Amino acid sequence: MERCKRMVDLGRRRFLQGGAIAAAGAAAAATLPREAKAQAAMARVEYPSNRLANVADLKVNEPLEVAYPDKDAPGVLIKLGRQVEGGAGPEGDIVGFTTVCPHKGFPLAYNPDDRTLNCPGHYSRFDCEAGGLEIWGQATQNLPQYTLRVDDNGDVFAEGLDELLYGRLSNVL
C-alpha cells in the first residue's frame, strides 16, 4: 500500500512539472509571433513600385502579359470580372501573378474556363480567384501574387509580392 501512495505522489509531481513546462512553452509561444514578424520584415525584399498597365488595357478574363519586379520575371494581370480577395481597382477584380511555377520554374498558362494558371511540367494548378492558391500538383507553395494599387488615372501599379519568386535567392533568409 505504501508503494502505491508513493507512485500516486510521484504521478502528481510529474503532472505538475509537466503543467509548468507546458505553461512556460505557451508563454514563449505567445511572444514568438512578434519575433517572427520582425525577422520576416528584416528578410523582406523591398520591390519597386512599377506601372504595369492601365485599367482600360484590361479585358475581362483575358490575361495581359507583364513583368514584375523586373524584365526577367514574367507575369500577368487579369481582370476577373468579380470582386476577389486581394483584388484591386474600382471593382476589386484585378489580380496579378508571376507566371513561373514555384515548383520547378516552368512557364504557366492561363485557363479562362476555370480561371487557373496551369503548369505543363508537373501539372500544378493555381486558382486566380483565391489568391494563387495551389489546388493541384507538385508545388509546395502558392503562386506569388502581386500587391496592386490603382491610381486615380486608372494606372495599375505593382508594389510587392506575397511569396518567394522561383529561382530568386535574394528574398530568402
mmCIF file of C-alpha atoms in Angstrom:
data_model
loop_
_atom_site.group_PDB
_atom_site.id
_atom_site.type_symbol
_atom_site.label_atom_id
_atom_site.label_comp_id
_atom_site.label_asym_id
_atom_site.label_seq_id
_atom_site.Cartn_x
_atom_site.Cartn_y
_atom_site.Cartn_z
ATOM 1 C CA MET A 1 0.000 0.000 0.000
ATOM 2 C CA GLU A 2 2.863 2.379 0.863
ATOM 3 C CA ARG A 3 4.374 1.772 -2.575
ATOM 4 C CA CYS A 4 1.069 2.686 -4.213
ATOM 5 C CA LYS A 5 0.924 6.034 -2.337
ATOM 6 C CA ARG A 6 4.461 6.842 -3.465
ATOM 7 C CA MET A 7 3.517 6.090 -7.079
ATOM 8 C CA VAL A 8 0.483 8.383 -6.823
ATOM 9 C CA ASP A 9 2.631 11.120 -5.249
ATOM 10 C CA LEU A 10 5.257 10.680 -7.999
ATOM 11 C CA GLY A 11 2.488 10.832 -10.622
ATOM 12 C CA ARG A 12 1.175 14.101 -9.182
ATOM 13 C CA ARG A 13 4.645 15.645 -9.150
ATOM 14 C CA ARG A 14 5.262 14.635 -12.756
ATOM 15 C CA PHE A 15 1.874 16.022 -13.713
ATOM 16 C CA LEU A 16 2.611 19.365 -12.037
ATOM 17 C CA GLN A 17 6.086 19.530 -13.590
ATOM 18 C CA GLY A 18 4.574 18.823 -16.991
ATOM 19 C CA GLY A 19 1.985 21.546 -16.451
ATOM 20 C CA ALA A 20 4.689 24.039 -15.512
ATOM 21 C CA ILE A 21 6.671 23.154 -18.641
ATOM 22 C CA ALA A 22 3.549 23.473 -20.794
ATOM 23 C CA ALA A 23 2.769 26.892 -19.274
ATOM 24 C CA ALA A 24 6.312 28.094 -19.934
ATOM 25 C CA GLY A 25 6.053 26.837 -23.509
ATOM 26 C CA ALA A 26 2.749 28.627 -24.028
ATOM 27 C CA ALA A 27 4.222 31.873 -22.693
ATOM 28 C CA ALA A 28 7.206 31.556 -25.026
ATOM 29 C CA ALA A 29 4.919 30.827 -27.973
ATOM 30 C CA ALA A 30 2.886 33.942 -27.225
ATOM 31 C CA THR A 31 5.961 36.106 -27.870
ATOM 32 C CA LEU A 32 7.096 34.142 -30.929
ATOM 33 C CA PRO A 33 4.763 35.753 -33.488
ATOM 34 C CA ARG A 34 6.159 39.233 -32.801
ATOM 35 C CA GLU A 35 9.732 37.984 -33.182
ATOM 36 C CA ALA A 36 8.830 36.011 -36.315
ATOM 37 C CA LYS A 37 7.197 39.111 -37.827
ATOM 38 C CA ALA A 38 10.283 41.160 -37.044
ATOM 39 C CA GLN A 39 12.529 38.582 -38.740
ATOM 40 C CA ALA A 40 10.208 38.404 -41.745
ATOM 41 C CA ALA A 41 10.249 42.191 -42.038
ATOM 42 C CA MET A 42 14.061 42.156 -41.976
ATOM 43 C CA ALA A 43 14.170 39.455 -44.667
ATOM 44 C CA ARG A 44 11.580 41.104 -46.927
ATOM 45 C CA VAL A 45 12.862 42.439 -50.196
ATOM 46 C CA GLU A 46 11.719 45.952 -50.997
ATOM 47 C CA TYR A 47 10.353 45.646 -54.511
ATOM 48 C CA PRO A 48 9.958 48.742 -56.648
ATOM 49 C CA SER A 49 6.595 50.291 -57.457
ATOM 50 C CA ASN A 50 6.161 49.689 -61.196
ATOM 51 C CA ARG A 51 3.364 50.780 -63.516
ATOM 52 C CA LEU A 52 2.183 47.651 -65.321
ATOM 53 C CA ALA A 53 -0.852 48.840 -67.308
ATOM 54 C CA ASN A 54 -3.994 50.935 -67.242
ATOM 55 C CA VAL A 55 -7.419 49.552 -66.311
ATOM 56 C CA ALA A 56 -8.530 50.438 -69.863
ATOM 57 C CA ASP A 57 -5.921 47.950 -71.205
ATOM 58 C CA LEU A 58 -7.601 45.035 -69.423
ATOM 59 C CA LYS A 59 -10.412 42.876 -70.775
ATOM 60 C CA VAL A 60 -12.406 40.556 -68.516
ATOM 61 C CA ASN A 61 -10.872 37.074 -68.256
ATOM 62 C CA GLU A 62 -8.029 37.831 -70.711
ATOM 63 C CA PRO A 63 -4.531 37.866 -69.212
ATOM 64 C CA LEU A 64 -2.258 40.780 -70.048
ATOM 65 C CA GLU A 65 1.425 39.807 -70.054
ATOM 66 C CA VAL A 66 3.604 41.940 -67.797
ATOM 67 C CA ALA A 67 6.921 41.610 -65.972
ATOM 68 C CA TYR A 68 7.479 42.323 -62.284
ATOM 69 C CA PRO A 69 9.638 43.159 -60.336
ATOM 70 C CA ASP A 70 11.959 43.273 -63.366
ATOM 71 C CA LYS A 71 12.032 42.208 -67.024
ATOM 72 C CA ASP A 72 13.289 38.728 -66.037
ATOM 73 C CA ALA A 73 10.157 37.943 -64.008
ATOM 74 C CA PRO A 74 7.212 37.247 -66.348
ATOM 75 C CA GLY A 75 3.681 37.611 -65.064
ATOM 76 C CA VAL A 76 0.107 38.508 -65.927
ATOM 77 C CA LEU A 77 -2.585 40.935 -64.924
ATOM 78 C CA ILE A 78 -6.109 39.533 -65.060
ATOM 79 C CA LYS A 79 -9.425 41.363 -64.714
ATOM 80 C CA LEU A 80 -11.641 38.604 -63.321
ATOM 81 C CA GLY A 81 -14.966 40.430 -63.621
ATOM 82 C CA ARG A 82 -15.965 39.932 -59.990
ATOM 83 C CA GLN A 83 -14.537 41.091 -56.696
ATOM 84 C CA VAL A 84 -11.966 38.753 -55.150
ATOM 85 C CA GLU A 85 -9.816 38.899 -52.049
ATOM 86 C CA GLY A 86 -6.624 40.766 -52.870
ATOM 87 C CA GLY A 87 -8.195 42.285 -55.995
ATOM 88 C CA ALA A 88 -7.519 45.899 -56.936
ATOM 89 C CA GLY A 89 -9.309 48.515 -58.980
ATOM 90 C CA PRO A 90 -12.801 50.005 -58.838
ATOM 91 C CA GLU A 91 -14.458 46.567 -58.798
ATOM 92 C CA GLY A 92 -11.739 44.830 -56.748
ATOM 93 C CA ASP A 93 -11.336 42.309 -59.567
ATOM 94 C CA ILE A 94 -7.820 42.936 -60.921
ATOM 95 C CA VAL A 95 -5.126 40.485 -59.833
ATOM 96 C CA GLY A 96 -1.555 39.880 -60.894
ATOM 97 C CA PHE A 97 0.660 36.822 -60.630
ATOM 98 C CA THR A 98 4.054 35.609 -61.677
ATOM 99 C CA THR A 99 3.796 33.065 -64.490
ATOM 100 C CA VAL A 100 6.717 30.934 -63.352
ATOM 101 C CA CYS A 101 5.738 27.777 -61.473
ATOM 102 C CA PRO A 102 7.150 27.834 -57.946
ATOM 103 C CA HIS A 103 7.858 24.083 -58.166
ATOM 104 C CA LYS A 104 10.412 23.823 -60.997
ATOM 105 C CA GLY A 105 10.147 27.114 -62.881
ATOM 106 C CA PHE A 106 8.025 26.008 -65.848
ATOM 107 C CA PRO A 107 6.034 28.754 -67.601
ATOM 108 C CA LEU A 108 2.364 28.817 -66.600
ATOM 109 C CA ALA A 109 -0.608 29.114 -68.955
ATOM 110 C CA TYR A 110 -3.940 30.755 -68.113
ATOM 111 C CA ASN A 111 -7.146 28.713 -68.459
ATOM 112 C CA PRO A 112 -10.080 31.134 -68.811
ATOM 113 C CA ASP A 113 -12.672 28.375 -68.260
ATOM 114 C CA ASP A 114 -11.786 27.792 -64.613
ATOM 115 C CA ARG A 115 -9.588 30.881 -64.081
ATOM 116 C CA THR A 116 -6.461 28.979 -63.159
ATOM 117 C CA LEU A 117 -2.807 29.225 -64.076
ATOM 118 C CA ASN A 118 -1.517 25.769 -65.027
ATOM 119 C CA CYS A 119 1.922 24.197 -65.240
ATOM 120 C CA PRO A 120 2.681 21.840 -68.136
ATOM 121 C CA GLY A 121 5.666 20.349 -66.297
ATOM 122 C CA HIS A 122 4.159 18.603 -63.282
ATOM 123 C CA TYR A 123 0.528 19.728 -63.575
ATOM 124 C CA SER A 124 0.343 22.167 -60.680
ATOM 125 C CA ARG A 125 -2.763 24.349 -60.871
ATOM 126 C CA PHE A 126 -3.257 27.717 -59.160
ATOM 127 C CA ASP A 127 -6.625 29.386 -58.517
ATOM 128 C CA CYS A 128 -6.528 33.052 -59.599
ATOM 129 C CA GLU A 129 -9.758 33.832 -57.733
ATOM 130 C CA ALA A 130 -8.283 32.534 -54.468
ATOM 131 C CA GLY A 131 -5.020 34.482 -54.380
ATOM 132 C CA GLY A 132 -2.970 31.949 -56.364
ATOM 133 C CA LEU A 133 -3.863 29.052 -54.076
ATOM 134 C CA GLU A 134 -2.401 25.778 -55.327
ATOM 135 C CA ILE A 135 -5.315 23.442 -55.985
ATOM 136 C CA TRP A 136 -3.413 20.544 -57.548
ATOM 137 C CA GLY A 137 0.107 19.369 -58.269
ATOM 138 C CA GLN A 138 3.648 19.171 -57.019
ATOM 139 C CA ALA A 139 4.275 22.772 -55.963
ATOM 140 C CA THR A 140 4.853 23.308 -52.259
ATOM 141 C CA GLN A 141 3.811 26.953 -52.166
ATOM 142 C CA ASN A 142 1.064 29.098 -53.611
ATOM 143 C CA LEU A 143 1.670 31.213 -56.674
ATOM 144 C CA PRO A 144 3.306 34.571 -55.908
ATOM 145 C CA GLN A 145 0.682 37.314 -56.222
ATOM 146 C CA TYR A 146 1.415 40.968 -56.887
ATOM 147 C CA THR A 147 0.363 43.609 -54.405
ATOM 148 C CA LEU A 148 -1.510 46.001 -56.695
ATOM 149 C CA ARG A 149 -2.596 49.618 -56.469
ATOM 150 C CA VAL A 150 -4.745 51.530 -58.953
ATOM 151 C CA ASP A 151 -4.398 55.315 -59.005
ATOM 152 C CA ASP A 152 -6.982 57.972 -59.942
ATOM 153 C CA ASN A 153 -5.948 57.778 -63.630
ATOM 154 C CA GLY A 154 -6.589 54.028 -63.741
ATOM 155 C CA ASP A 155 -2.899 53.124 -63.851
ATOM 156 C CA VAL A 156 -2.174 49.751 -62.258
ATOM 157 C CA PHE A 157 0.992 49.571 -60.168
ATOM 158 C CA ALA A 158 2.645 46.512 -58.652
ATOM 159 C CA GLU A 159 4.229 47.261 -55.289
ATOM 160 C CA GLY A 160 5.351 43.904 -53.969
ATOM 161 C CA LEU A 161 4.849 40.148 -53.891
ATOM 162 C CA ASP A 162 3.363 37.871 -51.255
ATOM 163 C CA GLU A 163 5.506 34.769 -51.901
ATOM 164 C CA LEU A 164 9.023 33.903 -52.998
ATOM 165 C CA LEU A 165 9.808 34.110 -56.706
ATOM 166 C CA TYR A 166 11.141 30.887 -58.199
ATOM 167 C CA GLY A 167 14.910 30.980 -58.640
ATOM 168 C CA ARG A 168 15.478 34.161 -56.640
ATOM 169 C CA LEU A 169 17.833 33.816 -53.725
ATOM 170 C CA SER A 170 17.825 37.457 -52.704
ATOM 171 C CA ASN A 171 14.482 37.150 -50.932
ATOM 172 C CA VAL A 172 15.358 34.073 -48.883
ATOM 173 C CA LEU A 173 16.714 34.287 -45.312
#
